[in-house]
mmCIF file of C-alpha atoms and ligand atoms in Angstrom:
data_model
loop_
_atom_site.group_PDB
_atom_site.id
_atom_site.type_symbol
_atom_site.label_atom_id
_atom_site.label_comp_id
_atom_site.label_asym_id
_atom_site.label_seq_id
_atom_site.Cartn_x
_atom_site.Cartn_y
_atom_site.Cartn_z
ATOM 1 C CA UNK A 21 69.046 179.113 110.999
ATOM 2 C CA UNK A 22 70.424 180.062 114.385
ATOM 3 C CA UNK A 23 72.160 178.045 116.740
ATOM 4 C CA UNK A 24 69.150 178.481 119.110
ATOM 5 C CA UNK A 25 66.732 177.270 116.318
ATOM 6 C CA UNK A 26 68.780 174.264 115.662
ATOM 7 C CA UNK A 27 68.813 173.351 119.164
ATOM 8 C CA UNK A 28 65.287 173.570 119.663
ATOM 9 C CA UNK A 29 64.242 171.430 116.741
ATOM 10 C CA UNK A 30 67.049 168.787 117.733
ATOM 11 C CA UNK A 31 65.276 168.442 121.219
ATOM 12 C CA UNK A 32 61.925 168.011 119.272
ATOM 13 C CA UNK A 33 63.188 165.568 117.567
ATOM 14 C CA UNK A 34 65.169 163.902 120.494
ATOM 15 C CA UNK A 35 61.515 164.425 122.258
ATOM 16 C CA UNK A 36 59.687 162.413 119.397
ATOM 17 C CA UNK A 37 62.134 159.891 119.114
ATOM 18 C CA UNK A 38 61.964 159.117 122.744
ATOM 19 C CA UNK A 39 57.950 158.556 122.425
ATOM 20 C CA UNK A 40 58.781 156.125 119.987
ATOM 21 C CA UNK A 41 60.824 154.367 121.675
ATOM 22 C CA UNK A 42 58.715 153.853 124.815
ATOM 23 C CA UNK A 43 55.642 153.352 122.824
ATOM 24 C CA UNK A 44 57.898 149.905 120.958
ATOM 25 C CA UNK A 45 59.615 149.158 124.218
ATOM 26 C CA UNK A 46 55.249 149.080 125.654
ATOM 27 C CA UNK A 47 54.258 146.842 123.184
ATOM 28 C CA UNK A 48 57.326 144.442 121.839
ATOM 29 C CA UNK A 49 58.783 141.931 124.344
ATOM 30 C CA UNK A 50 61.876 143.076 125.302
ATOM 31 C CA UNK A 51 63.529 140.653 122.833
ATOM 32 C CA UNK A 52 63.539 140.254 119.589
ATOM 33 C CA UNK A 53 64.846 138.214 116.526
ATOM 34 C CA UNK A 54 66.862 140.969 115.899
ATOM 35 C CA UNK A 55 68.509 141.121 119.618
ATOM 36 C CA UNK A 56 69.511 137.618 119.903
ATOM 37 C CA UNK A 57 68.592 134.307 117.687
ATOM 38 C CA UNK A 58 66.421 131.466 119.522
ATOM 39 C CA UNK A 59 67.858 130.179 122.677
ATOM 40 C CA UNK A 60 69.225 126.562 122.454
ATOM 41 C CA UNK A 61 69.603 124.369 125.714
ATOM 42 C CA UNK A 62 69.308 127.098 127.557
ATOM 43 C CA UNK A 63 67.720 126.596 131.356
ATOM 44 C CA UNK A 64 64.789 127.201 131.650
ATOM 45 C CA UNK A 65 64.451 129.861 134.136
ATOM 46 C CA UNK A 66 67.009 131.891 132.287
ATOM 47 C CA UNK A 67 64.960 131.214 129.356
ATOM 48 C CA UNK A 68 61.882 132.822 131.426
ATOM 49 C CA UNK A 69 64.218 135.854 132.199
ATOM 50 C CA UNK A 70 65.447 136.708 129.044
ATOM 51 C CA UNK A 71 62.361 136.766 127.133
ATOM 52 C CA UNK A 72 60.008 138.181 129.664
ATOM 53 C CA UNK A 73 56.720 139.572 127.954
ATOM 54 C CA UNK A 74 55.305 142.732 128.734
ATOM 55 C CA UNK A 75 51.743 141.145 128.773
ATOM 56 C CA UNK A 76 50.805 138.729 131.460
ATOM 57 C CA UNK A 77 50.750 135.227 129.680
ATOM 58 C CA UNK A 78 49.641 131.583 130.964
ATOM 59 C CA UNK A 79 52.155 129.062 130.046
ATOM 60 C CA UNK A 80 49.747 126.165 128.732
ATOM 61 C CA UNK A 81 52.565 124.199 127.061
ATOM 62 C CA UNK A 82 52.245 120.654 128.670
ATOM 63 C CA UNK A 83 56.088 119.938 127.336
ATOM 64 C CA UNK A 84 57.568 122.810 129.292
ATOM 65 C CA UNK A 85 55.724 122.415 132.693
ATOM 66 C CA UNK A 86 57.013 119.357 132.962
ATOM 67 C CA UNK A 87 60.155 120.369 132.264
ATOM 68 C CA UNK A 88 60.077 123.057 134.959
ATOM 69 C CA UNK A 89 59.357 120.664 137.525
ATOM 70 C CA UNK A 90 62.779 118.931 136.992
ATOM 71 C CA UNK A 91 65.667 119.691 138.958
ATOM 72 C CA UNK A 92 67.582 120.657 135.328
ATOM 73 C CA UNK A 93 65.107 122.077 133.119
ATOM 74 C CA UNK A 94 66.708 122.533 129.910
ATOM 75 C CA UNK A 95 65.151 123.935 126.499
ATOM 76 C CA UNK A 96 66.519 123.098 123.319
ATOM 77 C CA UNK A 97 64.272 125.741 121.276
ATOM 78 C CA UNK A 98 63.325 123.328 118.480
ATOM 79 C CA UNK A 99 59.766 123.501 119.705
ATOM 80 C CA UNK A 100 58.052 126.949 120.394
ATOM 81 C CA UNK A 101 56.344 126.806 123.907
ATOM 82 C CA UNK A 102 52.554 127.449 123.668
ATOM 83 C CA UNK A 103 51.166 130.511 126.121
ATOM 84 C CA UNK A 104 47.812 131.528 126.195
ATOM 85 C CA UNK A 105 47.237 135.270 126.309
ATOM 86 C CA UNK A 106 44.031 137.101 127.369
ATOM 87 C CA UNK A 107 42.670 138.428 124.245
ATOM 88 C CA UNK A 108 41.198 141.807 125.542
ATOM 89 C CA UNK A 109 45.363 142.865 126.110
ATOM 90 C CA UNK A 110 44.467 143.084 122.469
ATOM 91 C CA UNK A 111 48.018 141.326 121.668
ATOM 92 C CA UNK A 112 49.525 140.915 118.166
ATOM 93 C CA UNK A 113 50.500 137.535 117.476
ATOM 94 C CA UNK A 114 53.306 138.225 115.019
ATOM 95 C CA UNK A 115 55.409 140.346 117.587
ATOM 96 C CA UNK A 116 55.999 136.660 118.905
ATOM 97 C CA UNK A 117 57.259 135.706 115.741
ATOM 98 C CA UNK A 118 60.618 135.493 116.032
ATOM 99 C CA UNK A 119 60.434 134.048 119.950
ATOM 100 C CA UNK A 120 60.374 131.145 121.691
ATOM 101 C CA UNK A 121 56.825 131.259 121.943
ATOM 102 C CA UNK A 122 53.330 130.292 119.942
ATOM 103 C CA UNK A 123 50.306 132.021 121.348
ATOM 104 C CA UNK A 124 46.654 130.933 121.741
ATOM 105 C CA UNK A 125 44.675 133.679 122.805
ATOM 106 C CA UNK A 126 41.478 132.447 125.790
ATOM 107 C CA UNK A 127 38.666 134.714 126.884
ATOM 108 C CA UNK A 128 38.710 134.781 130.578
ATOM 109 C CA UNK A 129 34.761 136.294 131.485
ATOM 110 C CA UNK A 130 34.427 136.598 134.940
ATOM 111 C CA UNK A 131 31.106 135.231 135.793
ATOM 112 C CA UNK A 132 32.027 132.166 134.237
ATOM 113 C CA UNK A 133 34.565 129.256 136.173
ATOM 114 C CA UNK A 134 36.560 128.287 133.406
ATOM 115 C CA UNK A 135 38.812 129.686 130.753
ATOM 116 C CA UNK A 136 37.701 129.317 126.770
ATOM 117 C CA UNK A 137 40.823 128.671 124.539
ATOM 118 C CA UNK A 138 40.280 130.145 120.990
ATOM 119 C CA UNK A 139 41.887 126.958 119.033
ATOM 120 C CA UNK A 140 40.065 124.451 116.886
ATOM 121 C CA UNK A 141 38.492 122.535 118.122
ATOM 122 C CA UNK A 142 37.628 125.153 120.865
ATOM 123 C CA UNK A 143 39.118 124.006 124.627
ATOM 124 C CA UNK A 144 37.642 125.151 127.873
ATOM 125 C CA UNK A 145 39.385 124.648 131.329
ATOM 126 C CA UNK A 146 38.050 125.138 134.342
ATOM 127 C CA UNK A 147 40.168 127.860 136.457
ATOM 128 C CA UNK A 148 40.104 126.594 139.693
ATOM 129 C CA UNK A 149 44.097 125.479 139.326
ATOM 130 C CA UNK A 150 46.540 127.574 141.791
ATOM 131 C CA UNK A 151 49.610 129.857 139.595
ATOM 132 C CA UNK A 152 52.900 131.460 140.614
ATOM 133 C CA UNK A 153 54.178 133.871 138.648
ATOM 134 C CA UNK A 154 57.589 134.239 137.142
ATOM 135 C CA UNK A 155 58.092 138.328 135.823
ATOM 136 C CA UNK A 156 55.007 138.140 133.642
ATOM 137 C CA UNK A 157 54.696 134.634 133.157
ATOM 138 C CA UNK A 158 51.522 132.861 134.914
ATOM 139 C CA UNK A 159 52.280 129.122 135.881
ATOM 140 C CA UNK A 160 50.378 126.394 136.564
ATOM 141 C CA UNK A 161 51.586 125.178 139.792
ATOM 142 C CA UNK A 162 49.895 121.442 140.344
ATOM 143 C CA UNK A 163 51.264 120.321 136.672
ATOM 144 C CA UNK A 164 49.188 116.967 136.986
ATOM 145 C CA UNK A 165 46.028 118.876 137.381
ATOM 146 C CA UNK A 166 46.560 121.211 134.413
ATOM 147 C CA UNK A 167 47.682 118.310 132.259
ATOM 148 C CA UNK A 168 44.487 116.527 132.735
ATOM 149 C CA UNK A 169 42.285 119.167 132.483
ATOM 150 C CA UNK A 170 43.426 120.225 129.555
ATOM 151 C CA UNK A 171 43.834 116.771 128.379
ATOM 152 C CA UNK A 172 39.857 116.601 128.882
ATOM 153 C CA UNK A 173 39.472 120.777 127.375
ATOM 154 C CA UNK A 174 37.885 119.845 124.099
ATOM 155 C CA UNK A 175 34.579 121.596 123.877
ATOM 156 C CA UNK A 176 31.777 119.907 122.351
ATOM 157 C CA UNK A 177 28.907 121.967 122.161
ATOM 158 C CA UNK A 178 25.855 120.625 123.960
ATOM 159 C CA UNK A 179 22.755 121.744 125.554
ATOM 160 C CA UNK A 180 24.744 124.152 127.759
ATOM 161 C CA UNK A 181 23.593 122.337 131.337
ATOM 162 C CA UNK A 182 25.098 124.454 134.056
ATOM 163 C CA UNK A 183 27.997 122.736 136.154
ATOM 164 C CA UNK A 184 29.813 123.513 138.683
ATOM 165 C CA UNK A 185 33.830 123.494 138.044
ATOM 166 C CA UNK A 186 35.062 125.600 140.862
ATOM 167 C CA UNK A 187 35.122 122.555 143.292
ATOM 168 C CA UNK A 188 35.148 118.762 143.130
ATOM 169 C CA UNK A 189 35.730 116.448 145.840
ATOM 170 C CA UNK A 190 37.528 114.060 143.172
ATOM 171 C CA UNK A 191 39.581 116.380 141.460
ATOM 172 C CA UNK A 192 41.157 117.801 144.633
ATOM 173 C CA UNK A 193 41.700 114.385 145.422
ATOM 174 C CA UNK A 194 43.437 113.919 142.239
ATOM 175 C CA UNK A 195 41.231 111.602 140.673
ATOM 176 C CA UNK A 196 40.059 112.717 137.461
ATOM 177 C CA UNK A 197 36.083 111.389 136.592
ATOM 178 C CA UNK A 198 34.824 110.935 133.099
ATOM 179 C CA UNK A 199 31.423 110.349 132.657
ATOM 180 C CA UNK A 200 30.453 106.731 131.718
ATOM 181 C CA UNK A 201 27.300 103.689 131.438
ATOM 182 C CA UNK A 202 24.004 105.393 131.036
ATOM 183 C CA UNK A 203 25.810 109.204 131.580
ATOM 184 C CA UNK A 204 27.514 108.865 129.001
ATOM 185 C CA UNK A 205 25.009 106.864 126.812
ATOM 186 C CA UNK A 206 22.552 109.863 127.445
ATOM 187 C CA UNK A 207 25.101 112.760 126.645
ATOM 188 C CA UNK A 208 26.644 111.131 123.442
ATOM 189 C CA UNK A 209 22.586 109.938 122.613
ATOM 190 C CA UNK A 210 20.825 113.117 123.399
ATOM 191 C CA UNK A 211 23.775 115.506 124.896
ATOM 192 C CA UNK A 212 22.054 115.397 128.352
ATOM 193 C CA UNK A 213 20.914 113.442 130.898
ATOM 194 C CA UNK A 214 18.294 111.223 129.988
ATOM 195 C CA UNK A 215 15.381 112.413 131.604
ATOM 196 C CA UNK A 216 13.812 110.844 135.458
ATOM 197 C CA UNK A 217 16.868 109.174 135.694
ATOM 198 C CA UNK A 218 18.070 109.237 139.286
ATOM 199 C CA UNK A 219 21.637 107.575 138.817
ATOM 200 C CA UNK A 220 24.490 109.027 137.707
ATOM 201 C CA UNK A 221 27.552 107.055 136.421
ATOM 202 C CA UNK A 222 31.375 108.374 136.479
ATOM 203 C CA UNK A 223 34.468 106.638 136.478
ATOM 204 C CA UNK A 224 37.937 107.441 137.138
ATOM 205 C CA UNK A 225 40.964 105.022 135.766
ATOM 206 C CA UNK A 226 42.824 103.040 138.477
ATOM 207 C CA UNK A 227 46.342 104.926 138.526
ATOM 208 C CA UNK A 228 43.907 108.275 139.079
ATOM 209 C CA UNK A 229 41.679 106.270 141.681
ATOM 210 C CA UNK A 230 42.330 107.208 145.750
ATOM 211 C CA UNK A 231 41.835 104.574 148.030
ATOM 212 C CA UNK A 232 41.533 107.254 150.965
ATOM 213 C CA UNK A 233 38.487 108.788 149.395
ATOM 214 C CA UNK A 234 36.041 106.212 150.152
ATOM 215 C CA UNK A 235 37.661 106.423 153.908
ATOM 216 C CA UNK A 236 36.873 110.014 153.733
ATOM 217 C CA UNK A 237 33.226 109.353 152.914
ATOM 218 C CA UNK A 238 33.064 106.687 155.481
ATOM 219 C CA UNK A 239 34.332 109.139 157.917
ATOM 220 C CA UNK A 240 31.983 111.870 156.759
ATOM 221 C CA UNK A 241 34.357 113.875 155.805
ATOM 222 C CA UNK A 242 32.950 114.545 151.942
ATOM 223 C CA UNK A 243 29.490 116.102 151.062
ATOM 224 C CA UNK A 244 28.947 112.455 149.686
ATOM 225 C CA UNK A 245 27.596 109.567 151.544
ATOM 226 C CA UNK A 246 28.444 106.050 150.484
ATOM 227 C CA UNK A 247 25.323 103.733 149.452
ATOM 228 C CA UNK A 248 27.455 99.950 148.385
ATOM 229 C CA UNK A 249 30.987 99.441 147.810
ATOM 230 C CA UNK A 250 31.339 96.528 145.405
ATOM 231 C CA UNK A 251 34.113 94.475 144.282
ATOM 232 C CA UNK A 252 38.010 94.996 144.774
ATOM 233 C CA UNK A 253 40.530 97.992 144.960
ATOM 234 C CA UNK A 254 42.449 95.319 142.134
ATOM 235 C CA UNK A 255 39.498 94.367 140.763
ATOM 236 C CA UNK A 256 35.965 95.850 139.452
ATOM 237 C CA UNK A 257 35.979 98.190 142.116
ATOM 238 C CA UNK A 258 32.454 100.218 141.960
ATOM 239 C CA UNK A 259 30.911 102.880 144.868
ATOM 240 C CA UNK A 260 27.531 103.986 145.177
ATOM 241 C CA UNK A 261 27.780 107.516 146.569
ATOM 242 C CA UNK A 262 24.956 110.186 147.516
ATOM 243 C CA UNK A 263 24.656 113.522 148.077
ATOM 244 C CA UNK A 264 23.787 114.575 151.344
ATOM 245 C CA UNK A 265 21.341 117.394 149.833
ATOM 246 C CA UNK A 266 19.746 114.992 147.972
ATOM 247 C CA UNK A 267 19.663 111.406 149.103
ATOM 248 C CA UNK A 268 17.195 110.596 146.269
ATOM 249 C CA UNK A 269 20.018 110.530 143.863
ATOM 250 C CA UNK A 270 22.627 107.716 143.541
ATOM 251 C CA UNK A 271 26.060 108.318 141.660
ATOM 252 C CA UNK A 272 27.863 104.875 140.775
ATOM 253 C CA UNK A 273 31.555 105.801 140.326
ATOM 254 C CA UNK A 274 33.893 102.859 138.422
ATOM 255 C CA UNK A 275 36.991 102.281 138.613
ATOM 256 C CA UNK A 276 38.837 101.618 135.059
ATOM 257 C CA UNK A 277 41.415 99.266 135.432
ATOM 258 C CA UNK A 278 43.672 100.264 132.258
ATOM 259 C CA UNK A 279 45.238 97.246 131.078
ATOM 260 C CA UNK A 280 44.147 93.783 130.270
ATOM 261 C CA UNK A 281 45.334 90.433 131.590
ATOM 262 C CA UNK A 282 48.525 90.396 129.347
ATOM 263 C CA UNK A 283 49.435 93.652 130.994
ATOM 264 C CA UNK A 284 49.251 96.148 128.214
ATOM 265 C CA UNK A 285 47.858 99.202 129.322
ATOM 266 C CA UNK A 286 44.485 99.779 127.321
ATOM 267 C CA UNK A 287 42.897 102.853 128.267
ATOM 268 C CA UNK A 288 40.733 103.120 125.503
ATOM 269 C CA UNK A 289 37.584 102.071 126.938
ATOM 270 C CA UNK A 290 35.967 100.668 123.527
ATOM 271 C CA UNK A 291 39.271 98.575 123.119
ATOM 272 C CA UNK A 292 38.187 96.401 125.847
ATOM 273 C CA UNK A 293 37.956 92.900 124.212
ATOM 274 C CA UNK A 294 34.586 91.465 124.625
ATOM 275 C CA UNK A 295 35.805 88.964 127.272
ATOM 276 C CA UNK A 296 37.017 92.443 129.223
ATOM 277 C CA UNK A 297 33.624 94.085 128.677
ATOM 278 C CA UNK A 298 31.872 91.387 129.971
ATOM 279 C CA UNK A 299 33.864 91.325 133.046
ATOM 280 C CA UNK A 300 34.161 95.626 133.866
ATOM 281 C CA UNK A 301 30.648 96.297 131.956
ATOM 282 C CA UNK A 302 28.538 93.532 133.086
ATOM 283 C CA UNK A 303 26.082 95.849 134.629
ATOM 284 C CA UNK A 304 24.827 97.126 131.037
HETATM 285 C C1 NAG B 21 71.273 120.521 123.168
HETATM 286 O O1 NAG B 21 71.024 119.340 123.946
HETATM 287 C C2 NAG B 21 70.798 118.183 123.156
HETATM 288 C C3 NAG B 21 70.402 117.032 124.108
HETATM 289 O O2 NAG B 21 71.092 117.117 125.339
HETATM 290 C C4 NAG B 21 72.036 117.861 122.322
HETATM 291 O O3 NAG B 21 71.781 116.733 121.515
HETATM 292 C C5 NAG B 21 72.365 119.062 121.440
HETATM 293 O O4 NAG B 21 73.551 118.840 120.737
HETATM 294 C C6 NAG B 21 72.507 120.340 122.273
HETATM 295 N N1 NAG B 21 72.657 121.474 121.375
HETATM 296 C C7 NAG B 21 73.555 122.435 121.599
HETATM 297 C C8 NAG B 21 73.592 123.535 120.580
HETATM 298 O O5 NAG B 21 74.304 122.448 122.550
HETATM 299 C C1 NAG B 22 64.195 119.114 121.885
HETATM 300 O O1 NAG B 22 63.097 119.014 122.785
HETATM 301 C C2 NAG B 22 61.959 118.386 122.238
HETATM 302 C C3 NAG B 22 60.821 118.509 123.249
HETATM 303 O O2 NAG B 22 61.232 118.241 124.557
HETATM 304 C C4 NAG B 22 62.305 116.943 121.880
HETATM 305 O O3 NAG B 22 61.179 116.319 121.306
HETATM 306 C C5 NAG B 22 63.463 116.932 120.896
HETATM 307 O O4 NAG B 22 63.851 115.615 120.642
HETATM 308 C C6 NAG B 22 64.641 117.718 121.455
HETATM 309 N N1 NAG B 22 65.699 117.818 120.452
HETATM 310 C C7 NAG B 22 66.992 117.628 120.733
HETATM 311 C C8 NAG B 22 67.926 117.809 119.610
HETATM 312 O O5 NAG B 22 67.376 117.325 121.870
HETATM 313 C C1 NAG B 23 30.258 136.651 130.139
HETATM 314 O O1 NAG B 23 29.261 135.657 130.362
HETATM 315 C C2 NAG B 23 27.966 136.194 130.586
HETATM 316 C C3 NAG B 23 27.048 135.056 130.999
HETATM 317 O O2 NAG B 23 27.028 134.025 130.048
HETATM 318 C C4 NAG B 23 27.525 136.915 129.323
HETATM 319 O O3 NAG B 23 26.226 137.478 129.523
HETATM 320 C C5 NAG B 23 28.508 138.030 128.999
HETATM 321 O O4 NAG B 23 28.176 138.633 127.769
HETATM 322 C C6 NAG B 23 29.918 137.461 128.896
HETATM 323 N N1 NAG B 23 30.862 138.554 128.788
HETATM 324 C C7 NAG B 23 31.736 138.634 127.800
HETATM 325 C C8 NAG B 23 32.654 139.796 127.821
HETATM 326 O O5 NAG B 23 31.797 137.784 126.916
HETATM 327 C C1 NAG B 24 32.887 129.989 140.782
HETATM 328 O O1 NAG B 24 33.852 130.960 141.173
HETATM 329 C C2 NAG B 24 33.704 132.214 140.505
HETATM 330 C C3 NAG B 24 34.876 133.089 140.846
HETATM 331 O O2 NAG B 24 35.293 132.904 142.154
HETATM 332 C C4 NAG B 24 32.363 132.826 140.906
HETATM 333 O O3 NAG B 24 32.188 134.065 140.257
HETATM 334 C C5 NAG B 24 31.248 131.871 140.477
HETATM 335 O O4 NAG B 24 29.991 132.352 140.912
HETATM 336 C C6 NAG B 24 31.460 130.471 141.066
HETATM 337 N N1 NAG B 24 30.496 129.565 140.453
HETATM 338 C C7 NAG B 24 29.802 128.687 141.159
HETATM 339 C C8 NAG B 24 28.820 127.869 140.380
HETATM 340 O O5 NAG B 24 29.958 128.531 142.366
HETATM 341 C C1 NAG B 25 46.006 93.355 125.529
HETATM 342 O O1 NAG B 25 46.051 94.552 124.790
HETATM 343 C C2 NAG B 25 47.052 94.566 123.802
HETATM 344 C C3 NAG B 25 47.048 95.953 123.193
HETATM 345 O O2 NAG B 25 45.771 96.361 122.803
HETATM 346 C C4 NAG B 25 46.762 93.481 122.775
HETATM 347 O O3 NAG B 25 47.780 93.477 121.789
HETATM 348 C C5 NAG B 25 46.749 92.124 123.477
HETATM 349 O O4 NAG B 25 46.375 91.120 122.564
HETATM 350 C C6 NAG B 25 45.722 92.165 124.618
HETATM 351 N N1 NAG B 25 45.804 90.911 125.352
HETATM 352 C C7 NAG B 25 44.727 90.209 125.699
HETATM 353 C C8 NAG B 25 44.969 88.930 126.441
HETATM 354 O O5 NAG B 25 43.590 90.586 125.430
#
C-alpha cells in the first residue's frame, strides 16, 4: 500500500469514528458511570450541571424540589431523583442507569390539560403549574402546588366525565378541594354524580383553607357567588357558593379541620371518632 492509500483509509476511519462519537455523545447524557461515580453531598445546582441530560426532563421528585427551595440544597446520592421524560423522545431507560436519576416516562397529548404518568397505579396531573428551566431540566416552580397535585395524581378509572383542570379559583388560591358528602358518595357509589342532583359538595382541609377567598366572592371578584356562610373560620366552617352561569346549582364547600380535640392531627377523614363525625358530618 502507498502512503497516499494509507492516508486515505486512516481519514475514513477517523471520519467513521467521529460519527460514532456524535451519534453516543446525541443520545447518552454527558455523564456516565464510567466518567465519574454517583455524586455524594454535592449541591444541588452543581448536581444539575454536571449531569445535564440531553433530553428535556421534568423533575417530579417531591424530595429534591424541596430541597431546591432551600438556601443549601445538598444531595447525598443515596436516593435516585425521579424525572419524568416524554415518552415520544423515545428515551432508553437504562442509559440512566448508572446516574443520579430514575425515570418515569408521561404522555403529554396536547388536546388534553393534564400530563398521564406511566407508573402503577397510573398518575395524571393537571399541567397548568408554571416551570423554569435549568440546561435541560424542567422545574416545577410553585413546589406546594406540584406536591399536592401529585399527591392527589392517582388515576382511578371512571366514567371519563370531562373537567376542566386548566383553571380553578381554589387552586390558584392555594386551597386544594377534594370531593366529599353526597360527591363523593355518588363517585365512590356509581363513579359519577348521582343523577338531578343540583348540589355539589367539596372540601378543602383547614391549613389549605383561605380566609380571603370568601372576601373575594363577597367582593365579586370570583365567577362564584356566595349563597350561606355557616359556622366558624375555627370551627365547622361551611360556604354555599354558586356559579354565576348557573345559579340553579349550589356547591357546599367544608372546611376539614385536621385534628381532634387532643390536638393530634387526623387527616384521615374516616378516622374521625364518632363523637367528631357527629360534630363536622352532622349534615348527612
Ligand atoms: C453527607 O452528608 C451527611 C449529612 O450531612 C453526612 O452524614 C455524610 O457523612 C456526608 N457524606 C460525605 C461523603 O461527606
Ligand atoms: C440522604 O438523603 C435522604 C433523602 O433526603 C435521607 O432520607 C437520608 O437519610 C440521607 N442520608 C444521609 C446519610 O444523610
Ligand atoms: C390525544 O387525545 C385525543 C382526544 O382524547 C385522542 O383522540 C388522541 O388519539 C390522543 N393522541 C395521542 C397521541 O394519544
Ligand atoms: C386547556 O388548555 C389547553 C392548552 O392551553 C387547551 O388546549 C384546552 O382546550 C384547554 N381546555 C379547556 C377545557 O379549557
Ligand atoms: C386524637 O387522635 C389521636 C390519633 O388518631 C388518638 O390517639 C387520640 O385518642 C384522639 N383523641 C381524641 C380525644 O379523640
Amino acid at each position: 500500500m502507498t502512503t497516499n492509500k494509507i492516508f486515505v483509509l486512516f481519514l475514513v476511519f477517523a471520519f467513521i469514528f467521529q460519527a460514532v462519537l456524535l451519534i453516543l455523545t446525541y443520545k447518552y447524557p454527558r455523564r456516565t458511570a464510567q466518567t465519574r461515580k454517583l455524586l455524594e453531598n454535592v449541591t444541588c445546582t452543581d448536581l444539575l450541571d454536571e449531569w445535564d441530560t440531553d433530553t428535556p426532563v421534568l423533575l417530579i421528585d417531591l424530595d429534591f424540589l424541596e430541597k431546591l427551595n432551600q438556601e443549601e440544597c445538598k444531595w447525598n446520592g443515596t436516593a435516585k431523583i425521579k424525572i419524568g421524560i416524554d415518552v415520544t423522545y423515545d428515551v432508553d431507560k437504562g442509559i440512566f442507569n448508572h446516574s443520579p436519576f430514575e425515570v418515569v416516562f408521561y404522555s403529554n397529548n396536547g388536546s388534553k390539560d393534564f400530563l398521564e404518568f406511566h407508573e402503577e397505579p397510573p398518575r395524571i396531573i393537571p399541567k397548568n403549574f408554571e416551570r423554569r428551566w435549568v440546561g435541560n431540566f424542567e422545574i416545577p416552580t410553585n413546589t406546594r402546588r406540584f406536591a399536592e397535585f401529585w399527591k392527589r395524581s392517582e388515576f382511578v378509572e371512571c366514567l371519563g366525565l370531562e373537567m376542566n383542570r386548566n383553571k380553578s379559583e381554589l387552586i390558584d388560591m392555594g386551597m386544594y378541594p377534594f370531593l366529599n358528602g353526597g360527591t363523593l358518595l355518588g363517585w365512590y357509589r356509581e363513579c359519577t354524580v348521582i343523577p338531578h342532583t343540583y348540589d355539589m359538595d367539596i372540601a378543602v382541609f383547614k391549613e389549605n383553607y383561605k380566609p380571603e377567598y370568601a372576601e373575594k366572592v363577597l367582593n365579586g371578584d370570583s365567577d362564584f357567588g356566595l349563597r350561606r356562610k355557616f359556622g366558624m373560620l375555627e370551627d365547622s366552617l361551611e360556604l354555599t357558593l354558586y356559579p354565576y352561569w348557573d345559579q340553579g346549582l349550589s356547591i357546599d364547600l367544608f372546611v376539614i379541620y385536621g385534628w381532634n380535640s387532643s390536638g393530634k392531627n387526623v387527616k384521615i377523614v374516616g378516622k374521625f371518632s364518632k363523637e367528631e363525625m357527629e360534630k363536622y358530618y352532622l349534615y348527612y
